[in-house]
Amino acid sequence: MEFFQKEIALAARNRGFHLITSEITSQFHEIGKITLGQLQVFIKHTSAGLTINENADPSVRTDFESHINKMIPENAPYYVHTLEGPDDMPAHIKASLMGSSVTLPITNGKLNLGTWQGIYLCEHRNHGGKRRLVLTAFGS
Amino acid sequence: MEFFQKEIALAARNRGFHLITSEITSQFHEIGKITLGQLQVFIKHTSAGLTINENADPSVRTDFESHINKMIPENAPYYVHTLEGPDDMPAHIKASLMGSSVTLPITNGKLNLGTWQGIYLCEHRNHGGKRRLVLTAFGS
Amino acid sequence: MEFFQKEIALAARNRGFHLITSEITSQFHEIGKITLGQLQVFIKHTSAGLTINENADPSVRTDFESHINKMIPENAPYYVHTLEGPDDMPAHIKASLMGSSVTLPITNGKLNLGTWQGIYLCEHRNHGGKRRLVLTAFGS
């Protein structure tokens, strides 16, 4: 049984959905030491999330941003948490819908993802800055 | 500490929400070898998801499908990822909202779920075909 | 490698979003025995969920409740699962969107959360009563 953990910071990105699989795996070579196990990627923020979705056509990520802005709009008349700007409260709700972590199987030292799967950073603030992640990998 | 992993394919199902708990447990008897641990069910696709919800009245699953189609409609005017058909882009968004994995506690060789809980396959494509899952169980 | 599991009941709460981090950690001191690992909090119900979000300003939790009620309204004309009251079917959908578990990194005997992160109970029923959780902690 092996247990590895590492904290990293992602480069700041614009508001939207961003593919970060290789930014994670290139900074956490310990995945290669695990025959059978899991990787958890956890984000230490409440206005950005993580999800797994298509790693190929960038238009998928464009549509994610368009639709989530419609589903969770800015300036809803019932928001009372408005001091930090119109993008703040929607960012909190979006972050919880997407989730604060993803957990992926590891098989023979590699992430065992489907052909079209990648890890997305869901950046919901206009100026979110760097985002800190805790990476935890374990297994036999 | 035990660590087990198995890849299985779920039978193809119609678009909608489907109870798959027994299809999983019947193909992964290693759960029975774990006294205290977890099972992760991970789906290797980006247009279908997994969630946990009511295992009894099928009308719950009918309403899940009705409501998710309203919350994430087809043919939204702002979608640009439209080449693979009107059900494709909504399927990606729905998959991320539901999530690509569920993790359940194992206690004394069995899934430790609430009385009314079961695992749902959330099939968001009209013709999704077989869906591949990675099952990972571990514990003492 | 250590593996701990405990079932607890949360005090009944009103419909809405509630910070429960300290109610969990105060009942599960085994977290302190883990140097590097994870805690999973799993809810054994289908009409309440768990998520991670801001632990400071309570207005965030107020807005979560306002917006989720708009996104998943009561009495939608297409609901067929209506026998258990108007808050029941929306509660199922909300529970799946928020999710039935959260998994958090443990580092040096403590939850490794961001400064502003806490665990929310998402109580979606008008009278949900006590809610049972399975806590599973493991690591080196």
Tab-separated table of C-alpha atoms in Angstrom:
chain	number	residue	atom	x	y	z
A	1	MET	CA	0.000	0.000	0.000
A	2	GLU	CA	1.341	3.388	-1.051
A	3	PHE	CA	-0.004	6.785	-0.060
A	4	PHE	CA	1.191	10.034	-1.685
A	5	GLN	CA	-0.007	13.592	-1.289
A	6	LYS	CA	1.092	16.858	-2.849
A	7	GLU	CA	-0.226	20.400	-2.920
A	8	ILE	CA	0.156	22.336	-6.159
A	9	ALA	CA	-1.028	25.685	-7.546
A	10	LEU	CA	-2.647	25.924	-10.956
A	11	ALA	CA	-1.764	28.853	-13.169
A	12	ALA	CA	-4.452	31.570	-13.101
A	13	ARG	CA	-7.009	31.224	-15.866
A	14	ASN	CA	-9.870	33.236	-17.305
A	15	ARG	CA	-13.423	32.558	-16.258
A	16	GLY	CA	-14.589	29.406	-18.006
A	17	PHE	CA	-13.836	25.699	-18.278
A	18	HIS	CA	-10.219	24.591	-18.780
A	19	LEU	CA	-8.569	21.258	-19.441
A	20	ILE	CA	-5.924	20.625	-16.749
A	21	THR	CA	-5.164	16.895	-16.949
A	22	SER	CA	-1.579	17.262	-18.079
A	23	GLU	CA	-0.880	20.158	-15.683
A	24	ILE	CA	-1.789	17.716	-12.884
A	25	THR	CA	-0.077	14.548	-14.064
A	26	SER	CA	3.154	16.340	-14.984
A	27	GLN	CA	3.469	17.562	-11.387
A	28	PHE	CA	2.628	14.272	-9.666
A	29	HIS	CA	4.835	11.483	-10.957
A	30	GLU	CA	3.969	9.323	-7.937
A	31	ILE	CA	0.898	8.158	-9.898
A	32	GLY	CA	3.357	6.002	-11.826
A	33	LYS	CA	4.232	4.039	-8.692
A	34	ILE	CA	0.699	2.737	-8.155
A	35	THR	CA	-0.436	-0.490	-9.799
A	36	LEU	CA	-4.051	-0.375	-8.682
A	37	GLY	CA	-5.524	2.630	-6.933
A	38	GLN	CA	-7.066	6.072	-7.074
A	39	LEU	CA	-6.167	9.716	-7.541
A	40	GLN	CA	-8.201	12.411	-5.871
A	41	VAL	CA	-7.887	15.996	-7.050
A	42	PHE	CA	-9.318	18.411	-4.468
A	43	ILE	CA	-9.660	22.179	-4.925
A	44	LYS	CA	-9.205	24.380	-1.838
A	45	HIS	CA	-11.613	27.092	-3.002
A	46	THR	CA	-15.352	27.759	-2.940
A	47	SER	CA	-15.756	29.700	-6.172
A	48	ALA	CA	-14.136	27.230	-8.576
A	49	GLY	CA	-14.832	23.544	-9.116
A	50	LEU	CA	-13.565	20.410	-10.807
A	51	THR	CA	-15.272	18.013	-13.175
A	52	ILE	CA	-14.472	15.401	-15.803
A	53	ASN	CA	-15.639	15.906	-19.364
A	54	GLU	CA	-14.623	15.884	-23.022
A	55	ASN	CA	-10.931	16.469	-23.675
A	56	ALA	CA	-11.093	17.090	-27.436
A	57	ASP	CA	-13.333	19.728	-29.017
A	58	PRO	CA	-12.961	23.055	-27.149
A	59	SER	CA	-16.500	24.049	-28.190
A	60	VAL	CA	-17.765	21.718	-25.435
A	61	ARG	CA	-16.046	23.915	-22.854
A	62	THR	CA	-17.457	27.057	-24.469
A	63	ASP	CA	-20.992	25.670	-24.192
A	64	PHE	CA	-20.435	24.644	-20.565
A	65	GLU	CA	-19.693	28.286	-19.764
A	66	SER	CA	-22.659	29.600	-21.775
A	67	HIS	CA	-25.141	27.236	-20.208
A	68	ILE	CA	-23.979	27.460	-16.610
A	69	ASN	CA	-24.279	31.256	-16.841
A	70	LYS	CA	-27.889	30.839	-17.890
A	71	MET	CA	-28.673	28.195	-15.275
A	72	ILE	CA	-27.077	30.263	-12.480
A	73	PRO	CA	-27.314	33.901	-13.589
A	74	GLU	CA	-25.674	36.954	-12.111
A	75	ASN	CA	-27.767	39.616	-10.400
A	76	ALA	CA	-30.699	37.369	-9.511
A	77	PRO	CA	-33.118	39.608	-7.566
A	78	TYR	CA	-33.142	37.267	-4.551
A	79	TYR	CA	-29.353	37.194	-3.944
A	80	VAL	CA	-28.360	38.819	-0.647
A	81	HIS	CA	-24.636	37.883	-0.774
A	82	THR	CA	-23.658	40.611	-3.247
A	83	LEU	CA	-20.784	42.541	-1.626
A	84	GLU	CA	-17.992	40.754	-3.512
A	85	GLY	CA	-19.407	41.505	-6.965
A	86	PRO	CA	-22.002	40.007	-9.307
A	87	ASP	CA	-19.828	37.017	-10.242
A	88	ASP	CA	-19.296	35.920	-6.617
A	89	MET	CA	-22.542	34.291	-5.463
A	90	PRO	CA	-23.122	32.501	-8.791
A	91	ALA	CA	-19.531	31.218	-8.502
A	92	HIS	CA	-20.302	29.596	-5.137
A	93	ILE	CA	-23.390	27.810	-6.477
A	94	LYS	CA	-21.640	26.705	-9.673
A	95	ALA	CA	-18.710	25.367	-7.638
A	96	SER	CA	-21.000	23.149	-5.569
A	97	LEU	CA	-22.861	21.868	-8.630
A	98	MET	CA	-19.620	20.891	-10.340
A	99	GLY	CA	-18.043	19.689	-7.112
A	100	SER	CA	-14.851	20.353	-5.208
A	101	SER	CA	-13.092	17.126	-6.150
A	102	VAL	CA	-12.815	14.386	-8.722
A	103	THR	CA	-11.581	10.867	-8.019
A	104	LEU	CA	-10.148	8.751	-10.820
A	105	PRO	CA	-9.034	5.136	-10.985
A	106	ILE	CA	-5.325	4.400	-11.428
A	107	THR	CA	-4.388	1.219	-13.287
A	108	ASN	CA	-0.788	0.168	-13.952
A	109	GLY	CA	0.653	3.551	-13.077
A	110	LYS	CA	-1.698	5.608	-15.224
A	111	LEU	CA	-5.049	7.361	-14.864
A	112	ASN	CA	-7.642	4.925	-16.186
A	113	LEU	CA	-9.868	7.397	-18.033
A	114	GLY	CA	-12.087	6.892	-21.051
A	115	THR	CA	-10.667	7.963	-24.414
A	116	TRP	CA	-12.491	11.292	-24.376
A	117	GLN	CA	-12.186	12.151	-20.692
A	118	GLY	CA	-10.116	14.937	-19.178
A	119	ILE	CA	-10.129	16.920	-15.942
A	120	TYR	CA	-11.633	20.422	-16.101
A	121	LEU	CA	-10.929	23.364	-13.849
A	122	CYS	CA	-14.235	25.232	-13.640
A	123	GLU	CA	-13.161	28.821	-13.001
A	124	HIS	CA	-16.246	30.779	-12.007
A	125	ARG	CA	-14.720	34.108	-10.936
A	126	ASN	CA	-13.769	36.853	-13.374
A	127	HIS	CA	-10.350	37.120	-11.713
A	128	GLY	CA	-9.891	33.933	-9.694
A	129	GLY	CA	-6.105	33.957	-9.642
A	130	LYS	CA	-4.049	30.868	-8.894
A	131	ARG	CA	-6.000	27.894	-7.582
A	132	ARG	CA	-4.558	25.484	-5.027
A	133	LEU	CA	-5.151	21.736	-5.370
A	134	VAL	CA	-4.430	18.838	-3.039
A	135	LEU	CA	-3.512	15.695	-4.981
A	136	THR	CA	-3.846	12.403	-3.127
A	137	ALA	CA	-2.898	9.097	-4.758
A	138	PHE	CA	-2.979	5.686	-3.104
A	139	GLY	CA	-3.206	2.030	-3.893
A	140	SER	CA	-1.212	-1.152	-4.142
B	1	MET	CA	-5.529	-3.846	3.353
B	2	GLU	CA	-7.146	-5.208	0.209
B	3	PHE	CA	-7.374	-3.494	-3.167
B	4	PHE	CA	-9.543	-4.823	-6.000
B	5	GLN	CA	-10.345	-3.379	-9.408
B	6	LYS	CA	-12.476	-4.602	-12.274
B	7	GLU	CA	-13.734	-3.144	-15.524
B	8	ILE	CA	-17.241	-4.095	-16.618
B	9	ALA	CA	-19.658	-3.045	-19.368
B	10	LEU	CA	-23.245	-2.170	-18.559
B	11	ALA	CA	-25.958	-3.336	-20.938
B	12	ALA	CA	-27.133	-0.546	-23.279
B	13	ARG	CA	-30.148	1.336	-21.975
B	14	ASN	CA	-32.579	3.934	-23.237
B	15	ARG	CA	-32.075	7.584	-22.458
B	16	GLY	CA	-33.132	8.157	-18.858
B	17	PHE	CA	-32.264	7.163	-15.308
B	18	HIS	CA	-31.757	3.482	-14.517
B	19	LEU	CA	-31.174	1.532	-11.319
B	20	ILE	CA	-27.966	-0.522	-11.676
B	21	THR	CA	-27.005	-1.509	-8.117
B	22	SER	CA	-27.482	-5.239	-8.597
B	23	GLU	CA	-25.841	-5.229	-12.043
B	24	ILE	CA	-22.731	-3.893	-10.288
B	25	THR	CA	-22.676	-5.988	-7.129
B	26	SER	CA	-23.408	-9.232	-8.994
B	27	GLN	CA	-20.261	-8.684	-11.084
B	28	PHE	CA	-17.928	-7.701	-8.265
B	29	HIS	CA	-17.974	-10.289	-5.502
B	30	GLU	CA	-14.715	-8.931	-4.076
B	31	ILE	CA	-16.849	-6.430	-2.131
B	32	GLY	CA	-17.634	-9.355	0.152
B	33	LYS	CA	-13.979	-9.647	1.161
B	34	ILE	CA	-13.804	-6.162	2.666
B	35	THR	CA	-14.734	-5.579	6.302
B	36	LEU	CA	-14.386	-1.818	6.322
B	37	GLY	CA	-13.816	0.167	3.155
B	38	GLN	CA	-15.171	1.845	0.050
B	39	LEU	CA	-16.401	1.061	-3.442
B	40	GLN	CA	-15.927	3.554	-6.222
B	41	VAL	CA	-17.937	3.201	-9.426
B	42	PHE	CA	-16.408	5.278	-12.230
B	43	ILE	CA	-17.903	5.731	-15.697
B	44	LYS	CA	-15.485	6.081	-18.637
B	45	HIS	CA	-17.762	8.341	-20.696
B	46	THR	CA	-18.591	12.041	-20.940
B	47	SER	CA	-22.248	11.853	-21.958
B	48	ALA	CA	-23.546	9.618	-19.159
B	49	GLY	CA	-23.213	9.967	-15.396
B	50	LEU	CA	-23.744	8.189	-12.107
B	51	THR	CA	-25.677	9.209	-9.027
B	52	ILE	CA	-27.312	7.734	-5.939
B	53	ASN	CA	-31.044	8.133	-5.423
B	54	GLU	CA	-34.293	6.364	-4.600
B	55	ASN	CA	-34.365	2.660	-5.400
B	56	ALA	CA	-38.105	2.047	-5.044
B	57	ASP	CA	-40.735	4.046	-6.926
B	58	PRO	CA	-39.790	4.283	-10.646
B	59	SER	CA	-41.701	7.562	-10.951
B	60	VAL	CA	-38.724	9.247	-9.256
B	61	ARG	CA	-36.540	8.250	-12.199
B	62	THR	CA	-39.176	9.462	-14.670
B	63	ASP	CA	-39.221	12.883	-13.009
B	64	PHE	CA	-35.413	13.065	-12.989
B	65	GLU	CA	-35.476	12.711	-16.767
B	66	SER	CA	-38.295	15.250	-17.221
B	67	HIS	CA	-36.665	17.858	-15.057
B	68	ILE	CA	-33.106	17.511	-16.296
B	69	ASN	CA	-34.382	17.980	-19.869
B	70	LYS	CA	-35.971	21.245	-18.802
B	71	MET	CA	-32.933	22.416	-16.822
B	72	ILE	CA	-30.533	21.573	-19.678
B	73	PRO	CA	-32.592	21.775	-22.876
B	74	GLU	CA	-31.694	20.660	-26.373
B	75	ASN	CA	-31.176	23.223	-29.121
B	76	ALA	CA	-30.290	26.144	-26.862
B	77	PRO	CA	-29.516	29.040	-29.223
B	78	TYR	CA	-26.049	29.563	-27.713
B	79	TYR	CA	-24.734	26.006	-28.215
B	80	VAL	CA	-21.855	25.831	-30.699
B	81	HIS	CA	-21.014	22.131	-30.189
B	82	THR	CA	-23.892	20.790	-32.304
B	83	LEU	CA	-22.318	18.451	-34.886
B	84	GLU	CA	-23.092	15.224	-33.008
B	85	GLY	CA	-26.825	15.903	-32.715
B	86	PRO	CA	-29.138	17.866	-30.405
B	87	ASP	CA	-28.812	15.373	-27.541
B	88	ASP	CA	-24.992	15.562	-27.447
B	89	MET	CA	-24.081	18.881	-25.809
B	90	PRO	CA	-26.868	18.643	-23.192
B	91	ALA	CA	-25.569	15.128	-22.417
B	92	HIS	CA	-22.101	16.505	-21.615
B	93	ILE	CA	-23.492	19.127	-19.225
B	94	LYS	CA	-25.873	16.669	-17.550
B	95	ALA	CA	-23.038	14.168	-17.104
B	96	SER	CA	-20.935	16.722	-15.225
B	97	LEU	CA	-23.846	17.816	-13.029
B	98	MET	CA	-24.582	14.238	-12.012
B	99	GLY	CA	-20.912	13.309	-11.836
B	100	SER	CA	-18.691	10.624	-13.299
B	101	SER	CA	-18.383	8.540	-10.157
B	102	VAL	CA	-20.033	7.557	-6.902
B	103	THR	CA	-18.186	6.302	-3.835
B	104	LEU	CA	-20.010	4.194	-1.265
B	105	PRO	CA	-18.985	2.867	2.130
B	106	ILE	CA	-18.501	-0.887	2.540
B	107	THR	CA	-19.230	-2.382	5.964
B	108	ASN	CA	-18.889	-6.087	6.744
B	109	GLY	CA	-18.675	-7.118	3.112
B	110	LYS	CA	-21.708	-5.162	1.927
B	111	LEU	CA	-22.473	-1.715	0.521
B	112	ASN	CA	-23.586	0.398	3.475
B	113	LEU	CA	-26.405	2.312	1.801
B	114	GLY	CA	-29.546	3.793	3.291
B	115	THR	CA	-32.742	1.758	2.936
B	116	TRP	CA	-33.944	3.735	-0.067
B	117	GLN	CA	-30.637	4.277	-1.847
B	118	GLY	CA	-29.547	2.741	-5.134
B	119	ILE	CA	-27.015	3.546	-7.854
B	120	TYR	CA	-28.385	5.179	-11.013
B	121	LEU	CA	-26.898	5.147	-14.475
B	122	CYS	CA	-27.827	8.524	-15.972
B	123	GLU	CA	-27.970	7.813	-19.698
B	124	HIS	CA	-28.138	11.141	-21.485
B	125	ARG	CA	-27.721	10.077	-25.120
B	126	ASN	CA	-30.571	8.769	-27.268
B	127	HIS	CA	-28.424	5.823	-28.317
B	128	GLY	CA	-25.585	5.620	-25.803
B	129	GLY	CA	-24.807	1.937	-26.252
B	130	LYS	CA	-22.880	-0.095	-23.700
B	131	ARG	CA	-21.231	1.930	-20.948
B	132	ARG	CA	-17.904	0.927	-19.429
B	133	LEU	CA	-17.343	1.214	-15.673
B	134	VAL	CA	-14.229	0.845	-13.537
B	135	LEU	CA	-15.067	-0.637	-10.132
B	136	THR	CA	-12.491	-0.104	-7.385
B	137	ALA	CA	-12.980	-1.560	-3.901
B	138	PHE	CA	-10.540	-1.327	-1.033
B	139	GLY	CA	-10.338	-1.476	2.714
B	140	SER	CA	-9.349	-3.656	5.626
C	1	MET	CA	-2.345	1.996	6.877
C	2	GLU	CA	-5.290	2.829	9.108
C	3	PHE	CA	-8.984	2.436	8.318
C	4	PHE	CA	-11.725	3.864	10.540
C	5	GLN	CA	-15.476	4.006	10.084
C	6	LYS	CA	-18.269	5.399	12.214
C	7	GLU	CA	-21.972	6.013	11.752
C	8	ILE	CA	-23.428	9.150	13.323
C	9	ALA	CA	-26.771	10.983	13.261
C	10	LEU	CA	-26.937	14.699	12.630
C	11	ALA	CA	-29.386	16.770	14.642
C	12	ALA	CA	-32.558	17.576	12.665
C	13	ARG	CA	-32.419	20.898	10.865
C	14	ASN	CA	-34.762	23.156	8.944
C	15	ARG	CA	-34.889	23.040	5.178
C	16	GLY	CA	-31.846	24.869	3.843
C	17	PHE	CA	-28.062	24.714	3.827
C	18	HIS	CA	-26.227	24.173	7.122
C	19	LEU	CA	-22.577	24.178	8.126
C	20	ILE	CA	-21.758	20.855	9.837
C	21	THR	CA	-17.942	20.627	9.799
C	22	SER	CA	-17.502	20.783	13.564
C	23	GLU	CA	-20.447	18.450	14.229
C	24	ILE	CA	-18.543	15.868	12.162
C	25	THR	CA	-14.991	16.360	13.387
C	26	SER	CA	-16.035	16.497	17.060
C	27	GLN	CA	-17.568	13.019	16.723
C	28	PHE	CA	-14.714	11.400	14.795
C	29	HIS	CA	-11.422	11.898	16.622
C	30	GLU	CA	-9.818	9.095	14.595
C	31	ILE	CA	-9.052	11.722	11.934
C	32	GLY	CA	-6.259	12.813	14.272
C	33	LYS	CA	-4.520	9.444	13.914
C	34	ILE	CA	-3.999	9.800	10.156
C	35	THR	CA	-0.902	11.502	8.786
C	36	LEU	CA	-1.810	11.389	5.109
C	37	GLY	CA	-5.220	10.272	3.920
C	38	GLN	CA	-8.859	11.017	3.240
C	39	LEU	CA	-12.186	11.430	4.990
C	40	GLN	CA	-15.384	10.521	3.232
C	41	VAL	CA	-18.699	11.773	4.589
C	42	PHE	CA	-21.609	9.814	3.111
C	43	ILE	CA	-25.305	10.559	3.713
C	44	LYS	CA	-27.705	7.588	3.830
C	45	HIS	CA	-30.682	9.501	2.438
C	46	THR	CA	-32.055	10.468	-0.976
C	47	SER	CA	-33.675	13.812	-0.146
C	48	ALA	CA	-30.689	15.541	1.457
C	49	GLY	CA	-27.165	16.036	0.154
C	50	LEU	CA	-23.672	17.144	1.110
C	51	THR	CA	-21.411	19.747	-0.430
C	52	ILE	CA	-18.406	21.922	0.403
C	53	ASN	CA	-18.735	25.685	0.295
C	54	GLU	CA	-18.107	28.931	2.159
C	55	ASN	CA	-17.897	28.610	5.920
C	56	ALA	CA	-18.117	32.307	6.832
C	57	ASP	CA	-20.945	34.580	5.674
C	58	PRO	CA	-24.328	32.871	6.284
C	59	SER	CA	-25.857	34.863	3.402
C	60	VAL	CA	-24.138	32.418	1.027
C	61	ARG	CA	-26.237	29.604	2.487
C	62	THR	CA	-29.397	31.708	2.218
C	63	ASP	CA	-28.743	32.311	-1.481
C	64	PHE	CA	-28.034	28.622	-2.084
C	65	GLU	CA	-31.533	27.844	-0.797
C	66	SER	CA	-33.171	30.645	-2.816
C	67	HIS	CA	-31.509	29.671	-6.050
C	68	ILE	CA	-31.913	25.906	-5.788
C	69	ASN	CA	-35.642	26.417	-5.219
C	70	LYS	CA	-35.809	28.368	-8.455
C	71	MET	CA	-33.667	25.911	-10.394
C	72	ILE	CA	-35.687	22.914	-9.155
C	73	PRO	CA	-39.157	24.259	-8.328
C	74	GLU	CA	-41.987	22.579	-6.475
C	75	ASN	CA	-45.178	21.629	-8.318
C	76	ALA	CA	-43.633	21.420	-11.787
C	77	PRO	CA	-46.496	20.322	-14.075
C	78	TYR	CA	-44.565	17.284	-15.335
C	79	TYR	CA	-43.835	15.696	-11.929
C	80	VAL	CA	-45.574	12.358	-11.446
C	81	HIS	CA	-43.949	11.437	-8.110
C	82	THR	CA	-46.148	13.710	-5.985
C	83	LEU	CA	-47.664	11.505	-3.272
C	84	GLU	CA	-45.174	12.482	-0.542
C	85	GLY	CA	-45.801	16.214	-0.863
C	86	PRO	CA	-44.575	19.072	-3.066
C	87	ASP	CA	-41.137	19.215	-1.409
C	88	ASP	CA	-40.371	15.523	-2.040
C	89	MET	CA	-39.536	15.175	-5.743
C	90	PRO	CA	-37.527	18.434	-5.848
C	91	ALA	CA	-35.617	17.133	-2.814
C	92	HIS	CA	-34.561	14.004	-4.719
C	93	ILE	CA	-33.261	16.014	-7.680
C	94	LYS	CA	-31.493	18.559	-5.470
C	95	ALA	CA	-29.849	15.747	-3.495
C	96	SER	CA	-28.350	14.239	-6.646
C	97	LEU	CA	-27.131	17.606	-7.917
C	98	MET	CA	-25.353	18.342	-4.643
C	99	GLY	CA	-24.246	14.736	-4.207
C	100	SER	CA	-24.475	12.105	-1.520
C	101	SER	CA	-20.905	12.356	-0.312
C	102	VAL	CA	-17.879	14.607	-0.002
C	103	THR	CA	-14.289	13.386	0.247
C	104	LEU	CA	-11.654	15.585	1.841
C	105	PRO	CA	-7.890	15.246	2.159
C	106	ILE	CA	-6.417	14.648	5.615
C	107	THR	CA	-2.926	16.000	6.284
C	108	ASN	CA	-1.132	15.625	9.609
C	109	GLY	CA	-4.257	14.596	11.487
C	110	LYS	CA	-6.477	17.394	10.242
C	111	LEU	CA	-8.862	18.047	7.356
C	112	ASN	CA	-6.846	19.879	4.708
C	113	LEU	CA	-9.477	22.379	3.594
C	114	GLY	CA	-9.071	25.856	2.146
C	115	THR	CA	-9.469	28.771	4.551
C	116	TRP	CA	-13.069	29.390	3.524
C	117	GLN	CA	-14.267	25.822	3.079
C	118	GLY	CA	-16.740	23.976	5.253
C	119	ILE	CA	-19.051	20.975	4.871
C	120	TYR	CA	-22.731	21.735	4.239
C	121	LEU	CA	-25.713	19.544	4.973
C	122	CYS	CA	-28.187	20.330	2.195
C	123	GLU	CA	-31.561	19.632	3.816
C	124	HIS	CA	-34.163	19.608	1.077
C	125	ARG	CA	-37.242	18.366	2.971
C	126	ASN	CA	-39.467	20.608	5.062
C	127	HIS	CA	-39.254	18.116	7.931
C	128	GLY	CA	-36.296	15.875	7.181
C	129	GLY	CA	-35.583	14.802	10.742
C	130	LYS	CA	-32.254	13.378	11.855
C	131	ARG	CA	-29.887	12.461	9.046
C	132	ARG	CA	-27.533	9.488	9.265
C	133	LEU	CA	-23.963	9.757	7.987
C	134	VAL	CA	-21.247	7.154	7.470
C	135	LEU	CA	-17.793	8.606	8.154
C	136	THR	CA	-14.853	6.717	6.667
C	137	ALA	CA	-11.277	7.853	7.259
C	138	PHE	CA	-8.151	6.096	6.050
C	139	GLY	CA	-4.523	6.703	5.254
C	140	SER	CA	-1.024	6.232	6.500
